[in-house]
mmCIF file of C-alpha atoms in Angstrom:
data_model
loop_
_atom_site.group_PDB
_atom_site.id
_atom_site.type_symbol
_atom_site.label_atom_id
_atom_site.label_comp_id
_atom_site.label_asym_id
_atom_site.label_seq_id
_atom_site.Cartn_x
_atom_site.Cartn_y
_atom_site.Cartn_z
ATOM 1 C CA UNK A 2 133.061 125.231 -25.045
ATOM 2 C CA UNK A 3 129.880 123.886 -23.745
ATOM 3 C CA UNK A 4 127.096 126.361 -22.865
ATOM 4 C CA UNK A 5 126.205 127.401 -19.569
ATOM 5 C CA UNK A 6 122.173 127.619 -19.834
ATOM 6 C CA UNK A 7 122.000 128.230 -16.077
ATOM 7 C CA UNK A 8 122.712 131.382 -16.253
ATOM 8 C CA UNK A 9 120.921 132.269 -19.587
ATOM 9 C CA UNK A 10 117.688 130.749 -18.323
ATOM 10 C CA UNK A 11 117.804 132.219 -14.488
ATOM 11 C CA UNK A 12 118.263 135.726 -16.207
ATOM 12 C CA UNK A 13 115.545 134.532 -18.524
ATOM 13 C CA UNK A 14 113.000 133.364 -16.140
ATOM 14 C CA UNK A 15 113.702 136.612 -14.172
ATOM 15 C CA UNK A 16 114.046 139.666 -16.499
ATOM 16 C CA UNK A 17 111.219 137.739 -19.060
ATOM 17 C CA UNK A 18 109.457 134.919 -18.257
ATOM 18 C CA UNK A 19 107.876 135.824 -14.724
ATOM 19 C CA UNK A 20 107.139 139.745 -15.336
ATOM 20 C CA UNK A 21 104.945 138.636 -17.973
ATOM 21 C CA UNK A 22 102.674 136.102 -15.869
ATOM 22 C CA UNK A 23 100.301 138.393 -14.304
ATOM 23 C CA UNK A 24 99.096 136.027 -11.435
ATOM 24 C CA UNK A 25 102.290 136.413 -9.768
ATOM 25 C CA UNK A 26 102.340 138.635 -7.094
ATOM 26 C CA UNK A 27 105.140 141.234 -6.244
ATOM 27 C CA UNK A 28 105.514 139.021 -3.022
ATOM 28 C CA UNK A 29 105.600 135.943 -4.695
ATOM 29 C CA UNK A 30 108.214 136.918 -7.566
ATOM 30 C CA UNK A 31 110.076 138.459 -3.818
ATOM 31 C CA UNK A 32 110.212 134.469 -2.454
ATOM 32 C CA UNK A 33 111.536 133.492 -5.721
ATOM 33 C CA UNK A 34 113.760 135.589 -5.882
ATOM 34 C CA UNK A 35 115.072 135.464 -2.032
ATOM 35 C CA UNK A 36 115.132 131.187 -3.094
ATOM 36 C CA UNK A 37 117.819 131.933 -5.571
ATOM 37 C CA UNK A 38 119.550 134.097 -3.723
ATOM 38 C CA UNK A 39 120.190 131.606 -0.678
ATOM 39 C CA UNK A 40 120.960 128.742 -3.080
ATOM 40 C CA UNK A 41 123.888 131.088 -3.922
ATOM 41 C CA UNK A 42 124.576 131.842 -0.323
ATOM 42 C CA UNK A 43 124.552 127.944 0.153
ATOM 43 C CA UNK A 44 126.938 127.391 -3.502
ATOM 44 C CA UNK A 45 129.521 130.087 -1.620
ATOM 45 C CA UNK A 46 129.582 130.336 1.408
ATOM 46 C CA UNK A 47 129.027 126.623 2.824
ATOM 47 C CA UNK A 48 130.088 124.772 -0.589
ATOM 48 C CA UNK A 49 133.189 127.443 -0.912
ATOM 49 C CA UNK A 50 132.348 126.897 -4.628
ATOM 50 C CA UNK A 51 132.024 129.846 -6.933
ATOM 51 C CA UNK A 52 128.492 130.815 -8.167
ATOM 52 C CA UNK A 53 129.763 131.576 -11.515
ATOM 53 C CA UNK A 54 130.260 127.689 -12.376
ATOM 54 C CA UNK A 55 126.963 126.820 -11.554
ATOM 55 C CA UNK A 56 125.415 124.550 -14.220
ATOM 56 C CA UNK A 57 121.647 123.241 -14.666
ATOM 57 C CA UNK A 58 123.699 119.496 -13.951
ATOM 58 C CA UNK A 59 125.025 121.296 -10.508
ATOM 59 C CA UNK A 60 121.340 121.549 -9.143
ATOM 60 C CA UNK A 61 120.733 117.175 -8.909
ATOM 61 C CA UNK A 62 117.852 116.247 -6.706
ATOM 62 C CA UNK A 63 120.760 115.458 -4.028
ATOM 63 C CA UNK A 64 122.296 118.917 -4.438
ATOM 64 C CA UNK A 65 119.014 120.695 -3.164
ATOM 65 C CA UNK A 66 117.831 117.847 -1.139
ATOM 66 C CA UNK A 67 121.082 119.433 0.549
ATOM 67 C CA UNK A 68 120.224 122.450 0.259
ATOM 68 C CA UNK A 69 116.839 122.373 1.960
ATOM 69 C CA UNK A 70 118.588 120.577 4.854
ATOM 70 C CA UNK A 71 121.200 123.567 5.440
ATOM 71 C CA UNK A 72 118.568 125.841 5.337
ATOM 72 C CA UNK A 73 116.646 123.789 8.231
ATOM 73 C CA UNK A 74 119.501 122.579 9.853
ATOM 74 C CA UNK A 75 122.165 125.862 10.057
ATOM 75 C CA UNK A 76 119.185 128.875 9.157
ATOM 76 C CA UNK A 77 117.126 127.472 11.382
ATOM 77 C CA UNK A 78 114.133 127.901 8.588
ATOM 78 C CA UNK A 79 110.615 126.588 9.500
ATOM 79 C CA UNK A 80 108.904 123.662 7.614
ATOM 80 C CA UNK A 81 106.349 126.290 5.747
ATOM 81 C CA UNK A 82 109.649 128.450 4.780
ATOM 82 C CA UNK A 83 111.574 125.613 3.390
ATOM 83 C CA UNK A 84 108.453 123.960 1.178
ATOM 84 C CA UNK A 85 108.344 127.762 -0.017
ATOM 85 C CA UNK A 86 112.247 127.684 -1.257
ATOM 86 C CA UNK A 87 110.901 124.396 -2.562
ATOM 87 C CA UNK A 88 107.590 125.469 -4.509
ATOM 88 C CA UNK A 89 109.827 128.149 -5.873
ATOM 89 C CA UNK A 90 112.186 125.826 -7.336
ATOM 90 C CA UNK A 91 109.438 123.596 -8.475
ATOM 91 C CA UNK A 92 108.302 126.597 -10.829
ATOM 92 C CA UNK A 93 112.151 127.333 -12.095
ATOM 93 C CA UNK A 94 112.135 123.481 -12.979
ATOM 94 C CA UNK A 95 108.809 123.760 -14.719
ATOM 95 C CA UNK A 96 110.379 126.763 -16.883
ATOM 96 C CA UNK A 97 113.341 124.834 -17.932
ATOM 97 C CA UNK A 98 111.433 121.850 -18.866
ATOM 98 C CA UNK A 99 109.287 123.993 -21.586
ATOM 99 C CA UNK A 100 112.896 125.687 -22.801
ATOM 100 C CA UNK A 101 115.204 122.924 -22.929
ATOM 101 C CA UNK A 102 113.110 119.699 -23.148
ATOM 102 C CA UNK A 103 116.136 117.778 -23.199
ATOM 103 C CA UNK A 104 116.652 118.441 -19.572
ATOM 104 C CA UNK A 105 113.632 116.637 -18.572
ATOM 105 C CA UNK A 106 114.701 114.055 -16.687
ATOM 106 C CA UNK A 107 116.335 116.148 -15.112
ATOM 107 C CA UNK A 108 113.548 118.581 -13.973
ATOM 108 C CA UNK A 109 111.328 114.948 -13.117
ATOM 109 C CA UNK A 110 113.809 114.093 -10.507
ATOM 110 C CA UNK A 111 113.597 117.715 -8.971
ATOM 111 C CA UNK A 112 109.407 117.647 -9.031
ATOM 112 C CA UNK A 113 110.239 114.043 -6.626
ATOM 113 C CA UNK A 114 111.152 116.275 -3.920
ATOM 114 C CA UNK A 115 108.238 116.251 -1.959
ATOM 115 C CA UNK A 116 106.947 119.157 0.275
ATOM 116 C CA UNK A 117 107.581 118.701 4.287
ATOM 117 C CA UNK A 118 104.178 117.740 6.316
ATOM 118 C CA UNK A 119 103.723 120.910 8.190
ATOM 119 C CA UNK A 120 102.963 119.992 12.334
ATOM 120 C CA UNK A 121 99.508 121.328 12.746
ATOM 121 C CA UNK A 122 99.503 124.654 15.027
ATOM 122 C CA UNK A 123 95.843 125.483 16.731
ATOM 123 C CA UNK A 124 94.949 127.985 15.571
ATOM 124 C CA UNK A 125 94.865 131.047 17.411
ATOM 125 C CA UNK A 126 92.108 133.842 16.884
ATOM 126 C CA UNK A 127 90.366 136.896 18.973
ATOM 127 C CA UNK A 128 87.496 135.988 20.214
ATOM 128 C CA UNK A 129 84.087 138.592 19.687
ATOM 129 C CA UNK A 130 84.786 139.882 22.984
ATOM 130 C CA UNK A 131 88.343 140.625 22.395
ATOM 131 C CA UNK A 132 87.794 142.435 18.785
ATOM 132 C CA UNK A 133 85.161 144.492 20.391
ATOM 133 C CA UNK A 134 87.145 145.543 23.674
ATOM 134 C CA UNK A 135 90.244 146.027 20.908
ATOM 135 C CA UNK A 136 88.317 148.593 18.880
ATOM 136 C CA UNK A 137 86.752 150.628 22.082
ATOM 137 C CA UNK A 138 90.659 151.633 23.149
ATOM 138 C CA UNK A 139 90.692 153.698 19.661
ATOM 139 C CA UNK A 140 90.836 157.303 20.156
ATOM 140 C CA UNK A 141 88.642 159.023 18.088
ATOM 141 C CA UNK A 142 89.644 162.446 18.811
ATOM 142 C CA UNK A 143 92.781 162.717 16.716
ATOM 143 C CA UNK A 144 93.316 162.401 13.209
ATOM 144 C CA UNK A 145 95.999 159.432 13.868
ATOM 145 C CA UNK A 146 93.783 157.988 15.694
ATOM 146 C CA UNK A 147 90.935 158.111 13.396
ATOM 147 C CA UNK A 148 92.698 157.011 10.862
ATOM 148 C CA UNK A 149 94.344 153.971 12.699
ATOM 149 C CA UNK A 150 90.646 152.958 13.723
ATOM 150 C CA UNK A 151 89.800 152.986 10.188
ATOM 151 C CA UNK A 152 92.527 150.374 9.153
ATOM 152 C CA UNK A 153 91.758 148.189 12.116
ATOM 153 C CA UNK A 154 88.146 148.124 11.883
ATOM 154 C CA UNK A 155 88.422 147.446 7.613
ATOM 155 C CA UNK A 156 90.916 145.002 8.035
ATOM 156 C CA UNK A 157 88.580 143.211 10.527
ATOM 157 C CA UNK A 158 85.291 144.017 8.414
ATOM 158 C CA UNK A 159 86.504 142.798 5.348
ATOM 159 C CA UNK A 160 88.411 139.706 6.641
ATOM 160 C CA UNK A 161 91.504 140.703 4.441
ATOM 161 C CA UNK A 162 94.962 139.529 3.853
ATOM 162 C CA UNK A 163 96.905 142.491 5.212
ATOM 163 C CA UNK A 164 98.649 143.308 1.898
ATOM 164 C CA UNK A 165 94.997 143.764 0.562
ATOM 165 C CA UNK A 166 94.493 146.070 2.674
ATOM 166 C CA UNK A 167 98.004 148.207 2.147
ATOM 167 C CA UNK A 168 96.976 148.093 -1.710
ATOM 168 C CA UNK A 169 93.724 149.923 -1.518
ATOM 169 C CA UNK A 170 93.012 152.918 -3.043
ATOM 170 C CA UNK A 171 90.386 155.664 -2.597
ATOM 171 C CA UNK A 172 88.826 154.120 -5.990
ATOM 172 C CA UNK A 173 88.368 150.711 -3.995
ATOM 173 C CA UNK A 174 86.057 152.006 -1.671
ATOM 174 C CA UNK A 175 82.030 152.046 -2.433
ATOM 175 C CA UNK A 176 81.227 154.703 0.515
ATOM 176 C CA UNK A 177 77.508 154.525 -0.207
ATOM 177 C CA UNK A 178 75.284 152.533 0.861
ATOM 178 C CA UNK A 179 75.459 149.304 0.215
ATOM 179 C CA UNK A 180 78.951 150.389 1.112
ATOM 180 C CA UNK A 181 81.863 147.687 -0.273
ATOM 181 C CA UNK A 182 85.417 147.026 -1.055
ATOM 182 C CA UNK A 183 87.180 145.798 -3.568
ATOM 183 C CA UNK A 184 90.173 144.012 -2.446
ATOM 184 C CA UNK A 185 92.885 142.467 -4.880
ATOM 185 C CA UNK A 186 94.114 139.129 -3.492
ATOM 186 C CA UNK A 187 96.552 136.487 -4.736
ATOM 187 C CA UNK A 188 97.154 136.032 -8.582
ATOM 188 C CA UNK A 189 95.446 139.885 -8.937
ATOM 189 C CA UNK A 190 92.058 138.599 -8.075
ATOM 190 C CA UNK A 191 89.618 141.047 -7.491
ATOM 191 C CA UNK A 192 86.761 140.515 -4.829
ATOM 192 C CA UNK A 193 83.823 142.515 -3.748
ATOM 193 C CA UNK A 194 83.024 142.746 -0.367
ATOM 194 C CA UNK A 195 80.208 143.831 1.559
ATOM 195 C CA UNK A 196 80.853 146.690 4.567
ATOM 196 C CA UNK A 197 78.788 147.246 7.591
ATOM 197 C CA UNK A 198 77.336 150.070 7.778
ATOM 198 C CA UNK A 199 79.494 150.831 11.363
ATOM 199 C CA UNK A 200 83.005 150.786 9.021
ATOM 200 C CA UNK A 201 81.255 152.672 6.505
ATOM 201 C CA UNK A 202 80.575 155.608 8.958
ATOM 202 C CA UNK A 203 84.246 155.209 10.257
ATOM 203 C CA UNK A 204 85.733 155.153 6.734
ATOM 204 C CA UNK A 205 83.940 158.598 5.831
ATOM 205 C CA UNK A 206 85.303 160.177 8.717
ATOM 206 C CA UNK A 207 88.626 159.216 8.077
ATOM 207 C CA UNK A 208 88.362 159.993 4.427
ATOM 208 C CA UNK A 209 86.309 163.429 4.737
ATOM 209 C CA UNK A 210 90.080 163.852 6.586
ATOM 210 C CA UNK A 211 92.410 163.056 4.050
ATOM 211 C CA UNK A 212 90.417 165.446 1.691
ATOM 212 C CA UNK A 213 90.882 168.393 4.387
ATOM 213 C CA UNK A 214 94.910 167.444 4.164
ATOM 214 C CA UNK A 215 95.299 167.045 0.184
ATOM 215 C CA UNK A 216 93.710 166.788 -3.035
ATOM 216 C CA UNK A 217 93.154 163.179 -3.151
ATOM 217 C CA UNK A 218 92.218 161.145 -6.323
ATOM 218 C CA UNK A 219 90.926 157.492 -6.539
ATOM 219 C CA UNK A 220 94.326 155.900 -7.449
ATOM 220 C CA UNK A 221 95.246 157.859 -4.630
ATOM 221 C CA UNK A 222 96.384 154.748 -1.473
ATOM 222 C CA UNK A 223 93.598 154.394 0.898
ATOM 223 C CA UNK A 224 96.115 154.488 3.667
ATOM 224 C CA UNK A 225 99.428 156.651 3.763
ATOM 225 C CA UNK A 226 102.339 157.701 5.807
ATOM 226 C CA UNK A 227 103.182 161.167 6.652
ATOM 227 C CA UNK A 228 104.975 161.472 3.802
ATOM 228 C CA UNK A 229 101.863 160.399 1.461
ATOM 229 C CA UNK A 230 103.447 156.855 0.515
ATOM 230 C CA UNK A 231 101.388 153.836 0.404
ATOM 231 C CA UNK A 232 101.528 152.225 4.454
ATOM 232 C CA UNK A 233 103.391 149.146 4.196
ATOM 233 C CA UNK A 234 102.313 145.665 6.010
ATOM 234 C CA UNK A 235 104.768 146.293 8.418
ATOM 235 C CA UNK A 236 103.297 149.778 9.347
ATOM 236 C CA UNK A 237 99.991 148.297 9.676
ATOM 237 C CA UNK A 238 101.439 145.407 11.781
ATOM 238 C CA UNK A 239 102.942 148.142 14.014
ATOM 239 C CA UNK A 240 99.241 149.632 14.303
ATOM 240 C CA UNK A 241 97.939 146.850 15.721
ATOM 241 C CA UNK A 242 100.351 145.476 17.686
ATOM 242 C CA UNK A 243 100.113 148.689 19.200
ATOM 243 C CA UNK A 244 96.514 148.293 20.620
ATOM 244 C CA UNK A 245 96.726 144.877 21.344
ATOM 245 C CA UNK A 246 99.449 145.530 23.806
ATOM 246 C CA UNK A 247 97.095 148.109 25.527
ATOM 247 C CA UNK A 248 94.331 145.763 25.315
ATOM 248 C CA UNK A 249 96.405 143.001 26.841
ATOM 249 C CA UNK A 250 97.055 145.091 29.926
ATOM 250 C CA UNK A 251 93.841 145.746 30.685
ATOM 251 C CA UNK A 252 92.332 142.112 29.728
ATOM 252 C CA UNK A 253 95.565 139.316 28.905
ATOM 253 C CA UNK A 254 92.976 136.682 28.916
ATOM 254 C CA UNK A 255 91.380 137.835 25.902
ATOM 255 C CA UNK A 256 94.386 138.360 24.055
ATOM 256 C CA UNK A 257 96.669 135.036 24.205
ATOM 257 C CA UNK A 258 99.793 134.075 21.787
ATOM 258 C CA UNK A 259 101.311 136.226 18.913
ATOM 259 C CA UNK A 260 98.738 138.722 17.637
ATOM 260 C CA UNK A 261 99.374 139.455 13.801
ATOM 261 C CA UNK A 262 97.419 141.266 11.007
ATOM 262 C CA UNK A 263 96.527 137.535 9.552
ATOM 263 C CA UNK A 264 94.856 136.777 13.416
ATOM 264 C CA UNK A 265 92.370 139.342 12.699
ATOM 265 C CA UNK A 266 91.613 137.511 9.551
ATOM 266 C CA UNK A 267 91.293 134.273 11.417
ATOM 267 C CA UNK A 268 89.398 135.951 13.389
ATOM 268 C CA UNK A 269 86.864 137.494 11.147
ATOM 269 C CA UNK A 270 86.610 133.280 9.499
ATOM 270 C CA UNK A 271 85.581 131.996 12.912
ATOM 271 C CA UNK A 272 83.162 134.907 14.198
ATOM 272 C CA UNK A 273 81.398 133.994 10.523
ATOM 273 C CA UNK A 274 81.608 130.184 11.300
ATOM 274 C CA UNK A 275 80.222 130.396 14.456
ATOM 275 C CA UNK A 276 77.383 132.464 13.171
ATOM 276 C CA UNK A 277 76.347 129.581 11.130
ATOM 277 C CA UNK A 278 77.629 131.536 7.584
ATOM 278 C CA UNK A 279 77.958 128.337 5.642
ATOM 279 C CA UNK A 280 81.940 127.517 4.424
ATOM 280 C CA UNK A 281 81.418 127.990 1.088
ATOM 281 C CA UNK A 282 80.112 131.876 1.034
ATOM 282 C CA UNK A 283 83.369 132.323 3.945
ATOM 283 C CA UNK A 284 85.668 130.707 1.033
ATOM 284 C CA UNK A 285 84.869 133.336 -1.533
ATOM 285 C CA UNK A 286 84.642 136.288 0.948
ATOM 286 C CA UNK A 287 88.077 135.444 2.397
ATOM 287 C CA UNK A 288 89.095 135.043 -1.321
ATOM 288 C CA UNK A 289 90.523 131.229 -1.093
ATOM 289 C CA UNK A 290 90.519 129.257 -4.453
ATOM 290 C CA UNK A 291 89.277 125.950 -2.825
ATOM 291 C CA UNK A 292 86.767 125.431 0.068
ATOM 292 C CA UNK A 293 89.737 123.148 1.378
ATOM 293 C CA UNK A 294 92.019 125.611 2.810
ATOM 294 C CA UNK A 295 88.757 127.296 4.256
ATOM 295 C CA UNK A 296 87.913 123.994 6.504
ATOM 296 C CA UNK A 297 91.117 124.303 9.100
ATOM 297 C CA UNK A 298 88.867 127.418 10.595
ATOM 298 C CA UNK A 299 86.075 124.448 11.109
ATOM 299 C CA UNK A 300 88.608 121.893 12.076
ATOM 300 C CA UNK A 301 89.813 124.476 14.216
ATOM 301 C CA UNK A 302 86.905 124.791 16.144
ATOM 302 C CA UNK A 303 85.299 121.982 18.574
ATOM 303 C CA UNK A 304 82.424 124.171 19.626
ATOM 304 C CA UNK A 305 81.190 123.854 15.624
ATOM 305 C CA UNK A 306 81.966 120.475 15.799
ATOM 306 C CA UNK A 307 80.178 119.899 18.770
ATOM 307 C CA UNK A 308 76.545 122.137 17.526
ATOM 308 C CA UNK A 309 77.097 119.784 14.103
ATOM 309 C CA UNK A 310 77.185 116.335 16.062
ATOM 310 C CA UNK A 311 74.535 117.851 18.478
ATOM 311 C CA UNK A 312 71.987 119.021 15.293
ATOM 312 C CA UNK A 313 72.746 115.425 13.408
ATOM 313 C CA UNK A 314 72.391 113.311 16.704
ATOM 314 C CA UNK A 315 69.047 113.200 17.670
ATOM 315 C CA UNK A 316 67.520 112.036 14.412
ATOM 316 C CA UNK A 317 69.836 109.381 15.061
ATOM 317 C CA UNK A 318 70.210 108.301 18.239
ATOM 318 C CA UNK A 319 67.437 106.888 20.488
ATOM 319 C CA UNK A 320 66.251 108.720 23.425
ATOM 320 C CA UNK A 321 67.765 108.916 26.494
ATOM 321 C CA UNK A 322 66.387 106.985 29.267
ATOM 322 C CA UNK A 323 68.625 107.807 32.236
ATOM 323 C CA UNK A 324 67.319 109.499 35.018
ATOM 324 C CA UNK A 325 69.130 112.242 36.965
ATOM 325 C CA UNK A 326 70.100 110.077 39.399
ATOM 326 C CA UNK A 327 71.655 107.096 37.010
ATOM 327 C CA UNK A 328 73.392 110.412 35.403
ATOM 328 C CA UNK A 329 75.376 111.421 38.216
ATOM 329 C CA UNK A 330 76.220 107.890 39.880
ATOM 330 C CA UNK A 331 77.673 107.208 36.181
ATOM 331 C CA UNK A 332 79.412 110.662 36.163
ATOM 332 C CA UNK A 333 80.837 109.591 39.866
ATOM 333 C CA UNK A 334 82.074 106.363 38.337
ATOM 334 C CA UNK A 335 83.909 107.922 35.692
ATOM 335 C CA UNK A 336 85.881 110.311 37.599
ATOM 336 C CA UNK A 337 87.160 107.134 39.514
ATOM 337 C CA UNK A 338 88.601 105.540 36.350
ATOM 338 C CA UNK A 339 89.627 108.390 33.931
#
């Protein structure tokens, strides 16, 4: 009876392989996981085959070319969400190639698939204005309300990733001058990062409370429920969704599209941008491992494209020589034709 090393190596790759690779996160060993589980969903329910005769020769490059089409076409998935089911079966194929060798060919015609082009989104961020009229609705009078300050003026400060921010601990957290943070970002990379001196004064407040409550110790999370377990993303998430829909009351022009934890980020990228912080030093502080995925938040932005032709441009060009006059019959004459 021919062996079924499917199953042997998908147990493998899950129980063995990935728990001992350290640079992958909880929520990335969560997406592979999720893939596997809808490819079964797919084998089942839309196949009406049974999972249990699932081979490595069942999963051709047409089978999941398939596969990635029922999850656009009848889940409705988005172009990032499939070429994640997609990376994640990339990095099953690249396991079975070291194990079994001999299903190489194989695992070449899978790494053909090639990732979707994503449509490019503008991106959408607060402006200064916005963050600051954001953090004067905080109510500093209440311990909630301290404490939710403290998470929304961090997770601004420090420009992190909002799971960053959910994995803090009291240890993280320098709070003396120079104040920092050390937040641990994709792969377990550790970063240090600077804190005003504003957040510091906010964080000691909030965590001068937390000793009041309980003994706290520096493994301790930063940020808790009510029942002392670590806030999740999603209960941060609710936090600020909360003020930005009192924000938005009072001032919907500053507050446009879907707000999230990760637009604060964006955010925190373009106020350093525009500040003439060069892309390089925002790359490191926002914890990216190329300077490439930092550029969108330039590419983004047409006022920094502008000040960038504007400071090159008059090295270059010659002088102008139009007079006022010659400058608005021209601007007359091009309202007529555009």
């Amino acid at each position: 009876m021919k062996i079924n090393y499917f199953q042997q190596l998908l147990s493998s790759y899950f129980l063995k392989y990935i728990p001992e690779r350290r640079n992958y996160s909880d929520n990335t060993i969560k997406s592979y996981r999720d893939t596997f589980i809808l490819l079964f969903q797919y084998q089942e329910d839309y196949l009406n085959k049974s999972v249990s005769k699932m081979r490595l020769e069942t999963l051709s490059r047409k089978y999941l070319e398939d596969f990635l089409v029922w999850l656009e076409k009848e889940k409705q998935y988005s172009v990032s969400s499939i070429n994640q089911r997609l990376s994640a079966l990339h990095a099953f194929f690249k396991y079975i190639q070291m194990e079994k060798p001999e299903y190489i060919e194989l695992c070449s015609s899978i790494f053909d698939i090639k990732t979707r082009k994503v449509p490019i989104i503008p991106m959408n961020y607060i402006s200064v204005e916005g963050i600051k009229h954001l953090f004067s609705l905080q109510d500093s009078s209440s311990t909630e309300g301290r404490r939710e300050m403290a998470i929304l003026v961090l997770l601004y400060d420090s420009g992190a990733r909002v799971q960053e921010i959910a994995d803090l601990t009291f240890g993280d957290v320098r709070n003396i001058k120079p104040a920092t943070v050390k937040l641990t970002g994709k792969g377990n990379k550790t970063r240090i990062i600077p804190l005003m001196p504003q957040t510091l004064d906010i964080l000691n407040i909030y965590m001068n409370d937390c000793k009041r409550k309980k003994e706290i110790q520096p493994v301790h999370p930063l940020f808790f429920s009510k029942k002392f377990e670590k806030l999740t993303r999603a209960g941060i998430a609710y936090i600020l969704d909360k003020y930005v829909k009192k924000a938005r009351s009072l001032h919907p022009e500053l507050f446009s599209g879907k707000i999230s934890p990760h637009t604060v980020r964006h955010s925190k990228a373009m106020h350093l941008l525009e500040g003439g912080v060069n892309l390089i030093y925002i790359r490191d502080f926002l914890g990216h491992t190329s300077v490439i995925t930092t550029e969108i938040y330039a590419k983004s932005n047409p006022e920094i494209k502008r000040k960038a032709i504007e400071k090159a441009s008059p090295n270059i060009l010659p002088q102008e020589k139009y007079s006022e006059k010659e400058k608005e019959e021209m601007l007359e004459w091009l309202k007529t034709i555009i």
